[in-house]
Amino acid sequence: MYKDVIANVIYDKNYPRIQTVVNKVGAISNEFRVPKFEILAGKNDMVTEVKQYGATFKLDYGLVYWNSRLEHEHIRLVSLFKKGDVICDMFAGIGPFSVPAGQKGCIVYANDLNPDSVHYLKINAKINKVEDYIFTHNMDARVFMQNLMIAPDPEAKSQFAAANCSSGEIVSANEHSMPNGNNNDVQEVCQESLDDSSVVNTAKRRQETSNEGDVACQEEDANQTKKRNNKKVKSSGPLPVKPWEHIDHVVMNLPASALQFLDCFSGLIQKRCWKGSLPWIHCYCFIRSSESEELILCEAQNKLNAKIAEPIFHRVRDVAPNKAMYCLSFRLPMECLVEETEDNVQSVDG
């Protein structure tokens, strides 16, 4: 076969920079959208590292999905985010949107159904030093969004937080934080403990210094303690947020079926809890030559059960002669918010 000859030539000309040559076989049909490859030359190992826009991504091509042709789209979308924005990445993969968003100072709730993708997402968050900004989850995207938007009962733990304590399905990249941002109490306790410890240690050192009668050393010690505490605060990551109150962007990077998940936004957000403007939804999809943007928009509105105002279609790239990948961006319609029910009002009055 010519493919074997070509593979060996590529391998011989590029070794050791290229250590494995593979060929994609068949169509993507599995649950996790992972392509199948056959190894043609080199070692039997598809673990590698790739670099994009200053970020490093480690992955196993045999276990997760990655497409380097989407680099410009990753850059384009992340350029819309601002520092401090709250991002919800429903189909995060190994982090092509989540990691650069974290590097930009955004707080990211990243989910993927593939446990291998979540595994490498956590690795990539650490490699790029943004693990304090990315909270990872491994579950169905609908369940992920529904649980993320549950407003907690102030007198009881929320269902999402309880699941985090009892199930391995939800994993936080920050071991001291709840993945839905319900970590106010935890962070306050940790911070109080840190502050108390610092006060005790500082007082002890000051007493020892005072006994020696060296005032200059005492002042120097206090300054050093202050510097150390400042470093600890800086490394603790962003303050916890409440996603049921506000999210800025939702990324739906699963073009084969993301449109089908738009129904989860109907009645998802409680109007009484929400603060600020509604989030931008960025839904990726395929449009064939026999289809139109109007047809896709109609399908999206049917799923939302609401009219989309000022939709934006961005053509990402052609994936086949009669098929193109698009990103449909729009502000979530007000009709998707759910009002407080009579049952809730009665229970509050009671």
Short mmCIF file of C-alpha atoms in Angstrom, two decimals, residues 77-82 85-90 106-109 145 148-149 246-252 265 274 277-282 329-331:
data_model
loop_
_atom_site.label_atom_id
_atom_site.label_comp_id
_atom_site.label_asym_id
_atom_site.label_seq_id
_atom_site.Cartn_x
_atom_site.Cartn_y
_atom_site.Cartn_z
CA LEU A 77 -14.18 33.11 20.44
CA VAL A 78 -11.89 33.57 23.44
CA SER A 79 -11.14 37.10 22.20
CA LEU A 80 -14.79 37.89 23.01
CA PHE A 81 -14.26 37.02 26.68
CA LYS A 82 -13.15 39.56 29.24
CA ASP A 85 -16.12 36.67 32.91
CA VAL A 86 -17.84 33.44 33.93
CA ILE A 87 -17.70 30.88 31.13
CA CYS A 88 -19.69 27.66 30.87
CA ASP A 89 -18.08 25.14 28.48
CA MET A 90 -20.64 22.37 28.00
CA CYS A 106 -12.03 34.00 33.30
CA ILE A 107 -13.71 31.58 35.69
CA VAL A 108 -14.60 28.46 33.71
CA TYR A 109 -17.03 25.65 34.46
CA MET A 145 -26.34 22.83 33.19
CA LEU A 148 -25.13 24.33 37.84
CA MET A 149 -28.22 26.54 37.89
CA HIS A 246 -24.75 35.11 36.49
CA ILE A 247 -22.88 33.56 33.55
CA ASP A 248 -21.43 35.58 30.69
CA HIS A 249 -20.87 33.00 27.94
CA VAL A 250 -21.93 29.42 27.24
CA VAL A 251 -19.85 27.48 24.70
CA MET A 252 -21.49 24.53 22.94
CA PHE A 265 -32.10 26.45 28.48
CA TRP A 274 -30.41 36.15 38.07
CA SER A 277 -27.61 40.65 31.41
CA LEU A 278 -28.39 37.19 30.10
CA PRO A 279 -25.52 35.04 28.79
CA TRP A 280 -24.28 34.76 25.23
CA ILE A 281 -24.81 31.29 23.77
CA HIS A 282 -22.26 30.10 21.20
CA SER A 329 -24.15 33.21 18.66
CA PHE A 330 -27.06 34.93 20.38
CA ARG A 331 -28.10 36.42 23.68
#
